Amino acid sequence: FIRNLKVRTTRGGETRERPIKDLSDKGADALMFKKEDGGLTSVQAYFSQTTGRQLRHPGLVCVQLSKTAWVPIECCEVVDGQFYRKTLNPDQTKHMVEFSTLRPEERLRNIRNGLQVLRYGNSPYLQDFGINVDANPMTIKGRILPTPTLLYGKNQSIQPRDGQWNMRNMQLFRPEKIVGCAIIIYDRRFRPDQEAHLKKSLFNVTQMLGIQGMPPDPPVLRKDAMGKEYWNHLKEVAVMHKSVKGNMPNLIIVVLPDMGEDIYLRIKNAGDIKIGVATQCLRAFKCGKGNEQYYVNVCLKINAKLGGINVIPKPDTVRFLTDRAIPTIVIGADVQHPGPGNMTRPSHSAVVGSVDSDASKYVATSRAQPCRREMIDDLTDMVAHVIRKYMQYRKEVEKNPNPAPRRILFYRDGISEGQFKECKDFEVVQIFKACDRLNIPRPKLTFVVVGKRHHIRFFPAPGGGSDKSGNVPAGLVVDREITSPVEYDFYLQSHGGLLGTSRSAHYNVLVDENNFLPDDLQRISFSLCHVYARSTRSVSIVPPVYYADT
């Protein structure tokens, strides 16, 4: 946090601003250095002699501002208005979002005020080129796509509204069975009555959603949130479950204290990589008093982790995906890079693909690759893996004699416009190589780049339709006036507003061998945004890309 933070120091009437390079391990009274005459002195004594004043806190550490300059930290003043360029933890991110949130009408007003301050019209450079900046936003035409119908268990259907819906009295489309469950609690302050509330809520909500096997009183292991061997705790609670119930659990609920991000990462590493058991982490202050809706959201995650299917789009709304005669696989891909300033850790690529005929159940694979490389090096292996899983599922579960996909709908996240050609030349070739490796006919490919890092914002016209948050309604699509005149692209706002001004997703179609009509591809993408397994809201980008990003 401290390294590269700019501080201001004043000496002899001269003020300088320099970044911090390091911190000392000793206080100013104990940190010694050699003077020009060869004698040793402490930083405290040196500053007293040269400035004529005593340090108020000589025991505090010093900061290194150059190769030879160590300055007492109390003599440094932090420069205002600096950007924090490193990765924020989840709590910092939450507070940042809440602080920076502006309703659409406020943001539009600030943009207009900012244009008046910048005075682009007075710029001699813009005037020389005859460029004029209009202070008023463009008024354009868009379309609202029809909302897809969703199917839950027992053939129950529901029609979302404003990008959300309520699962009350609904069962999951294909609930998975819990063959054993145990609980680990890492928060000492988690009271017995909260533990009882957790058990009762999990049991009641799983029964309501159709998930069988959740015991009313699963075994509980309480541990201190200390040490690093969390996988031993998972093994210990699994053995405890076996001694009580006679079998190993396939689900472990973990109750974490506040600020338990480090424990969360270690638990996921232990459960997903070292042991191979599904883990569901809950925050103590939330699960101890969580209502029914909270536990419904928890159970949506649990069912997906166990291999179940929560919801599917009604087949007649996405015929392109659900046509059994011409099977289609939906794939998403993304590359995650290390935090800002880190140039030594590898980047990680992820490819996620659907395996069922309804494009609602996904498998994933991930690889490490050189730091900051955006193209996916092992895309051939990764695509071959998900297609193999797709064919296996269709053959063994769906009993389809022709399991190979005939069409691929590939969504790629994280590509800038300057990388479109490189992506098309490299990654599209790798996808076809994967099909050749599996000895299947090359499917027809539609390759779409999805991005949200743009500066286009849509505001409802005065008197026009908006949702409760003041944003344009879910399903808005814009494919003219502000889109490229030479490329196949469109903007889709697939989610309802929650906080602030919603940002639409920008879809660029690089390859389209399936010859989609624009309206068909837009509807398919919008429908897919409603089957994200972990929520009862439509999401801002298609789920396979969302899964690959997380």
mmCIF file with all atom_site columns, N, CA, C and O in Angstrom, residues 353-386:
data_model
loop_
_atom_site.group_PDB
_atom_site.id
_atom_site.type_symbol
_atom_site.label_atom_id
_atom_site.label_alt_id
_atom_site.label_comp_id
_atom_site.label_asym_id
_atom_site.label_entity_id
_atom_site.label_seq_id
_atom_site.pdbx_PDB_ins_code
_atom_site.Cartn_x
_atom_site.Cartn_y
_atom_site.Cartn_z
_atom_site.occupancy
_atom_site.B_iso_or_equiv
_atom_site.pdbx_formal_charge
_atom_site.auth_seq_id
_atom_site.auth_comp_id
_atom_site.auth_asym_id
_atom_site.auth_atom_id
_atom_site.pdbx_PDB_model_num
ATOM 1   N N  . GLY A 1 353 ? -17.850 -23.864 -21.469 1.00 0.00 ? 353 GLY A N  1
ATOM 2   C CA . GLY A 1 353 ? -18.726 -24.306 -22.547 1.00 0.00 ? 353 GLY A CA 1
ATOM 3   C C  . GLY A 1 353 ? -19.966 -25.007 -22.034 1.00 0.00 ? 353 GLY A C  1
ATOM 4   O O  . GLY A 1 353 ? -19.929 -25.691 -21.000 1.00 0.00 ? 353 GLY A O  1
ATOM 5   N N  . SER A 1 354 ? -21.084 -24.846 -22.751 1.00 0.00 ? 354 SER A N  1
ATOM 6   C CA . SER A 1 354 ? -22.315 -25.539 -22.390 1.00 0.00 ? 354 SER A CA 1
ATOM 7   C C  . SER A 1 354 ? -22.196 -27.011 -22.764 1.00 0.00 ? 354 SER A C  1
ATOM 8   O O  . SER A 1 354 ? -21.492 -27.375 -23.710 1.00 0.00 ? 354 SER A O  1
ATOM 9   N N  . VAL A 1 355 ? -22.882 -27.867 -22.015 1.00 0.00 ? 355 VAL A N  1
ATOM 10  C CA . VAL A 1 355 ? -22.871 -29.303 -22.319 1.00 0.00 ? 355 VAL A CA 1
ATOM 11  C C  . VAL A 1 355 ? -24.269 -29.843 -22.615 1.00 0.00 ? 355 VAL A C  1
ATOM 12  O O  . VAL A 1 355 ? -24.399 -30.921 -23.206 1.00 0.00 ? 355 VAL A O  1
ATOM 13  N N  . ASP A 1 356 ? -25.301 -29.122 -22.230 1.00 0.00 ? 356 ASP A N  1
ATOM 14  C CA . ASP A 1 356 ? -26.660 -29.616 -22.451 1.00 0.00 ? 356 ASP A CA 1
ATOM 15  C C  . ASP A 1 356 ? -27.301 -28.911 -23.646 1.00 0.00 ? 356 ASP A C  1
ATOM 16  O O  . ASP A 1 356 ? -26.781 -27.917 -24.154 1.00 0.00 ? 356 ASP A O  1
ATOM 17  N N  . SER A 1 357 ? -28.428 -29.430 -24.077 1.00 0.00 ? 357 SER A N  1
ATOM 18  C CA . SER A 1 357 ? -29.098 -28.884 -25.255 1.00 0.00 ? 357 SER A CA 1
ATOM 19  C C  . SER A 1 357 ? -29.808 -27.570 -24.978 1.00 0.00 ? 357 SER A C  1
ATOM 20  O O  . SER A 1 357 ? -30.283 -26.922 -25.921 1.00 0.00 ? 357 SER A O  1
ATOM 21  N N  . ASP A 1 358 ? -29.909 -27.166 -23.715 1.00 0.00 ? 358 ASP A N  1
ATOM 22  C CA . ASP A 1 358 ? -30.585 -25.923 -23.362 1.00 0.00 ? 358 ASP A CA 1
ATOM 23  C C  . ASP A 1 358 ? -29.608 -24.794 -23.043 1.00 0.00 ? 358 ASP A C  1
ATOM 24  O O  . ASP A 1 358 ? -30.025 -23.711 -22.626 1.00 0.00 ? 358 ASP A O  1
ATOM 25  N N  . ALA A 1 359 ? -28.307 -25.052 -23.190 1.00 0.00 ? 359 ALA A N  1
ATOM 26  C CA . ALA A 1 359 ? -27.264 -24.045 -22.930 1.00 0.00 ? 359 ALA A CA 1
ATOM 27  C C  . ALA A 1 359 ? -27.386 -23.453 -21.527 1.00 0.00 ? 359 ALA A C  1
ATOM 28  O O  . ALA A 1 359 ? -27.254 -22.244 -21.326 1.00 0.00 ? 359 ALA A O  1
ATOM 29  N N  . SER A 1 360 ? -27.641 -24.323 -20.539 1.00 0.00 ? 360 SER A N  1
ATOM 30  C CA . SER A 1 360 ? -27.793 -23.860 -19.153 1.00 0.00 ? 360 SER A CA 1
ATOM 31  C C  . SER A 1 360 ? -26.815 -24.522 -18.196 1.00 0.00 ? 360 SER A C  1
ATOM 32  O O  . SER A 1 360 ? -26.666 -24.081 -17.062 1.00 0.00 ? 360 SER A O  1
ATOM 33  N N  . LYS A 1 361 ? -26.158 -25.596 -18.607 1.00 0.00 ? 361 LYS A N  1
ATOM 34  C CA . LYS A 1 361 ? -25.204 -26.314 -17.763 1.00 0.00 ? 361 LYS A CA 1
ATOM 35  C C  . LYS A 1 361 ? -23.829 -26.207 -18.416 1.00 0.00 ? 361 LYS A C  1
ATOM 36  O O  . LYS A 1 361 ? -23.675 -26.516 -19.611 1.00 0.00 ? 361 LYS A O  1
ATOM 37  N N  . TYR A 1 362 ? -22.830 -25.767 -17.645 1.00 0.00 ? 362 TYR A N  1
ATOM 38  C CA . TYR A 1 362 ? -21.530 -25.447 -18.215 1.00 0.00 ? 362 TYR A CA 1
ATOM 39  C C  . TYR A 1 362 ? -20.402 -26.199 -17.502 1.00 0.00 ? 362 TYR A C  1
ATOM 40  O O  . TYR A 1 362 ? -20.504 -26.532 -16.317 1.00 0.00 ? 362 TYR A O  1
ATOM 41  N N  . VAL A 1 363 ? -19.337 -26.448 -18.258 1.00 0.00 ? 363 VAL A N  1
ATOM 42  C CA . VAL A 1 363 ? -18.087 -26.958 -17.702 1.00 0.00 ? 363 VAL A CA 1
ATOM 43  C C  . VAL A 1 363 ? -16.999 -25.933 -18.020 1.00 0.00 ? 363 VAL A C  1
ATOM 44  O O  . VAL A 1 363 ? -17.138 -25.120 -18.941 1.00 0.00 ? 363 VAL A O  1
ATOM 45  N N  . ALA A 1 364 ? -15.913 -25.981 -17.253 1.00 0.00 ? 364 ALA A N  1
ATOM 46  C CA . ALA A 1 364 ? -14.854 -24.975 -17.412 1.00 0.00 ? 364 ALA A CA 1
ATOM 47  C C  . ALA A 1 364 ? -13.485 -25.623 -17.381 1.00 0.00 ? 364 ALA A C  1
ATOM 48  O O  . ALA A 1 364 ? -13.294 -26.700 -16.808 1.00 0.00 ? 364 ALA A O  1
ATOM 49  N N  . THR A 1 365 ? -12.535 -24.942 -17.994 1.00 0.00 ? 365 THR A N  1
ATOM 50  C CA . THR A 1 365 ? -11.134 -25.340 -17.911 1.00 0.00 ? 365 THR A CA 1
ATOM 51  C C  . THR A 1 365 ? -10.292 -24.071 -17.891 1.00 0.00 ? 365 THR A C  1
ATOM 52  O O  . THR A 1 365 ? -10.697 -23.031 -18.432 1.00 0.00 ? 365 THR A O  1
ATOM 53  N N  . SER A 1 366 ? -9.132  -24.141 -17.248 1.00 0.00 ? 366 SER A N  1
ATOM 54  C CA . SER A 1 366 ? -8.291  -22.948 -17.071 1.00 0.00 ? 366 SER A CA 1
ATOM 55  C C  . SER A 1 366 ? -6.829  -23.314 -17.256 1.00 0.00 ? 366 SER A C  1
ATOM 56  O O  . SER A 1 366 ? -6.418  -24.445 -16.991 1.00 0.00 ? 366 SER A O  1
ATOM 57  N N  . ARG A 1 367 ? -6.029  -22.341 -17.717 1.00 0.00 ? 367 ARG A N  1
ATOM 58  C CA . ARG A 1 367 ? -4.590  -22.525 -17.908 1.00 0.00 ? 367 ARG A CA 1
ATOM 59  C C  . ARG A 1 367 ? -3.856  -21.252 -17.487 1.00 0.00 ? 367 ARG A C  1
ATOM 60  O O  . ARG A 1 367 ? -4.390  -20.143 -17.594 1.00 0.00 ? 367 ARG A O  1
ATOM 61  N N  . ALA A 1 368 ? -2.613  -21.423 -17.051 1.00 0.00 ? 368 ALA A N  1
ATOM 62  C CA . ALA A 1 368 ? -1.725  -20.281 -16.821 1.00 0.00 ? 368 ALA A CA 1
ATOM 63  C C  . ALA A 1 368 ? -0.968  -19.992 -18.108 1.00 0.00 ? 368 ALA A C  1
ATOM 64  O O  . ALA A 1 368 ? -0.662  -20.902 -18.885 1.00 0.00 ? 368 ALA A O  1
ATOM 65  N N  . GLN A 1 369 ? -0.678  -18.719 -18.344 1.00 0.00 ? 369 GLN A N  1
ATOM 66  C CA . GLN A 1 369 ? 0.086   -18.340 -19.530 1.00 0.00 ? 369 GLN A CA 1
ATOM 67  C C  . GLN A 1 369 ? 0.908   -17.095 -19.206 1.00 0.00 ? 369 GLN A C  1
ATOM 68  O O  . GLN A 1 369 ? 0.776   -16.521 -18.125 1.00 0.00 ? 369 GLN A O  1
ATOM 69  N N  . PRO A 1 370 ? 1.798   -16.671 -20.127 1.00 0.00 ? 370 PRO A N  1
ATOM 70  C CA . PRO A 1 370 ? 2.683   -15.537 -19.818 1.00 0.00 ? 370 PRO A CA 1
ATOM 71  C C  . PRO A 1 370 ? 1.923   -14.298 -19.378 1.00 0.00 ? 370 PRO A C  1
ATOM 72  O O  . PRO A 1 370 ? 0.815   -14.023 -19.848 1.00 0.00 ? 370 PRO A O  1
ATOM 73  N N  . CYS A 1 371 ? 2.545   -13.562 -18.471 1.00 0.00 ? 371 CYS A N  1
ATOM 74  C CA . CYS A 1 371 ? 1.925   -12.365 -17.890 1.00 0.00 ? 371 CYS A CA 1
ATOM 75  C C  . CYS A 1 371 ? 1.525   -11.364 -18.976 1.00 0.00 ? 371 CYS A C  1
ATOM 76  O O  . CYS A 1 371 ? 2.299   -11.069 -19.886 1.00 0.00 ? 371 CYS A O  1
ATOM 77  N N  . ARG A 1 372 ? 0.297   -10.872 -18.889 1.00 0.00 ? 372 ARG A N  1
ATOM 78  C CA . ARG A 1 372 ? -0.262  -9.821  -19.741 1.00 0.00 ? 372 ARG A CA 1
ATOM 79  C C  . ARG A 1 372 ? -0.510  -10.261 -21.182 1.00 0.00 ? 372 ARG A C  1
ATOM 80  O O  . ARG A 1 372 ? -0.845  -9.422  -22.014 1.00 0.00 ? 372 ARG A O  1
ATOM 81  N N  . ARG A 1 373 ? -0.362  -11.528 -21.490 1.00 0.00 ? 373 ARG A N  1
ATOM 82  C CA . ARG A 1 373 ? -0.675  -11.972 -22.853 1.00 0.00 ? 373 ARG A CA 1
ATOM 83  C C  . ARG A 1 373 ? -2.181  -12.143 -22.983 1.00 0.00 ? 373 ARG A C  1
ATOM 84  O O  . ARG A 1 373 ? -2.794  -12.887 -22.223 1.00 0.00 ? 373 ARG A O  1
ATOM 85  N N  . GLU A 1 374 ? -2.782  -11.462 -23.973 1.00 0.00 ? 374 GLU A N  1
ATOM 86  C CA . GLU A 1 374 ? -4.232  -11.463 -24.111 1.00 0.00 ? 374 GLU A CA 1
ATOM 87  C C  . GLU A 1 374 ? -4.736  -12.626 -24.959 1.00 0.00 ? 374 GLU A C  1
ATOM 88  O O  . GLU A 1 374 ? -5.798  -13.183 -24.692 1.00 0.00 ? 374 GLU A O  1
ATOM 89  N N  . MET A 1 375 ? -3.997  -13.011 -25.997 1.00 0.00 ? 375 MET A N  1
ATOM 90  C CA . MET A 1 375 ? -4.421  -14.161 -26.796 1.00 0.00 ? 375 MET A CA 1
ATOM 91  C C  . MET A 1 375 ? -4.248  -15.446 -25.975 1.00 0.00 ? 375 MET A C  1
ATOM 92  O O  . MET A 1 375 ? -3.276  -15.586 -25.231 1.00 0.00 ? 375 MET A O  1
ATOM 93  N N  . ILE A 1 376 ? -5.168  -16.393 -26.122 1.00 0.00 ? 376 ILE A N  1
ATOM 94  C CA . ILE A 1 376 ? -5.145  -17.615 -25.318 1.00 0.00 ? 376 ILE A CA 1
ATOM 95  C C  . ILE A 1 376 ? -4.235  -18.642 -25.993 1.00 0.00 ? 376 ILE A C  1
ATOM 96  O O  . ILE A 1 376 ? -4.561  -19.148 -27.079 1.00 0.00 ? 376 ILE A O  1
ATOM 97  N N  . ASP A 1 377 ? -3.111  -18.954 -25.363 1.00 0.00 ? 377 ASP A N  1
ATOM 98  C CA . ASP A 1 377 ? -2.116  -19.839 -25.966 1.00 0.00 ? 377 ASP A CA 1
ATOM 99  C C  . ASP A 1 377 ? -2.637  -21.260 -26.169 1.00 0.00 ? 377 ASP A C  1
ATOM 100 O O  . ASP A 1 377 ? -2.396  -21.874 -27.205 1.00 0.00 ? 377 ASP A O  1
ATOM 101 N N  . ASP A 1 378 ? -3.328  -21.799 -25.153 1.00 0.00 ? 378 ASP A N  1
ATOM 102 C CA . ASP A 1 378 ? -3.756  -23.197 -25.196 1.00 0.00 ? 378 ASP A CA 1
ATOM 103 C C  . ASP A 1 378 ? -5.218  -23.342 -25.606 1.00 0.00 ? 378 ASP A C  1
ATOM 104 O O  . ASP A 1 378 ? -5.908  -24.265 -25.158 1.00 0.00 ? 378 ASP A O  1
ATOM 105 N N  . LEU A 1 379 ? -5.689  -22.457 -26.467 1.00 0.00 ? 379 LEU A N  1
ATOM 106 C CA . LEU A 1 379 ? -7.110  -22.471 -26.804 1.00 0.00 ? 379 LEU A CA 1
ATOM 107 C C  . LEU A 1 379 ? -7.518  -23.777 -27.491 1.00 0.00 ? 379 LEU A C  1
ATOM 108 O O  . LEU A 1 379 ? -8.631  -24.273 -27.276 1.00 0.00 ? 379 LEU A O  1
ATOM 109 N N  . THR A 1 380 ? -6.627  -24.351 -28.299 1.00 0.00 ? 380 THR A N  1
ATOM 110 C CA . THR A 1 380 ? -6.963  -25.614 -28.964 1.00 0.00 ? 380 THR A CA 1
ATOM 111 C C  . THR A 1 380 ? -7.293  -26.701 -27.946 1.00 0.00 ? 380 THR A C  1
ATOM 112 O O  . THR A 1 380 ? -8.327  -27.374 -28.031 1.00 0.00 ? 380 THR A O  1
ATOM 113 N N  . ASP A 1 381 ? -6.417  -26.890 -26.946 1.00 0.00 ? 381 ASP A N  1
ATOM 114 C CA . ASP A 1 381 ? -6.647  -27.906 -25.917 1.00 0.00 ? 381 ASP A CA 1
ATOM 115 C C  . ASP A 1 381 ? -7.903  -27.608 -25.114 1.00 0.00 ? 381 ASP A C  1
ATOM 116 O O  . ASP A 1 381 ? -8.679  -28.523 -24.788 1.00 0.00 ? 381 ASP A O  1
ATOM 117 N N  . MET A 1 382 ? -8.113  -26.345 -24.798 1.00 0.00 ? 382 MET A N  1
ATOM 118 C CA . MET A 1 382 ? -9.227  -25.974 -23.927 1.00 0.00 ? 382 MET A CA 1
ATOM 119 C C  . MET A 1 382 ? -10.571 -26.146 -24.642 1.00 0.00 ? 382 MET A C  1
ATOM 120 O O  . MET A 1 382 ? -11.531 -26.663 -24.066 1.00 0.00 ? 382 MET A O  1
ATOM 121 N N  . VAL A 1 383 ? -10.638 -25.736 -25.905 1.00 0.00 ? 383 VAL A N  1
ATOM 122 C CA . VAL A 1 383 ? -11.880 -25.912 -26.663 1.00 0.00 ? 383 VAL A CA 1
ATOM 123 C C  . VAL A 1 383 ? -12.145 -27.390 -26.903 1.00 0.00 ? 383 VAL A C  1
ATOM 124 O O  . VAL A 1 383 ? -13.288 -27.860 -26.807 1.00 0.00 ? 383 VAL A O  1
ATOM 125 N N  . ALA A 1 384 ? -11.092 -28.154 -27.184 1.00 0.00 ? 384 ALA A N  1
ATOM 126 C CA . ALA A 1 384 ? -11.259 -29.599 -27.365 1.00 0.00 ? 384 ALA A CA 1
ATOM 127 C C  . ALA A 1 384 ? -11.814 -30.243 -26.100 1.00 0.00 ? 384 ALA A C  1
ATOM 128 O O  . ALA A 1 384 ? -12.663 -31.147 -26.161 1.00 0.00 ? 384 ALA A O  1
ATOM 129 N N  . HIS A 1 385 ? -11.370 -29.761 -24.942 1.00 0.00 ? 385 HIS A N  1
ATOM 130 C CA . HIS A 1 385 ? -11.843 -30.305 -23.665 1.00 0.00 ? 385 HIS A CA 1
ATOM 131 C C  . HIS A 1 385 ? -13.343 -30.065 -23.487 1.00 0.00 ? 385 HIS A C  1
ATOM 132 O O  . HIS A 1 385 ? -14.091 -30.995 -23.144 1.00 0.00 ? 385 HIS A O  1
ATOM 133 N N  . VAL A 1 386 ? -13.805 -28.836 -23.722 1.00 0.00 ? 386 VAL A N  1
ATOM 134 C CA . VAL A 1 386 ? -15.225 -28.550 -23.492 1.00 0.00 ? 386 VAL A CA 1
ATOM 135 C C  . VAL A 1 386 ? -16.102 -29.225 -24.543 1.00 0.00 ? 386 VAL A C  1
ATOM 136 O O  . VAL A 1 386 ? -17.215 -29.671 -24.237 1.00 0.00 ? 386 VAL A O  1
#
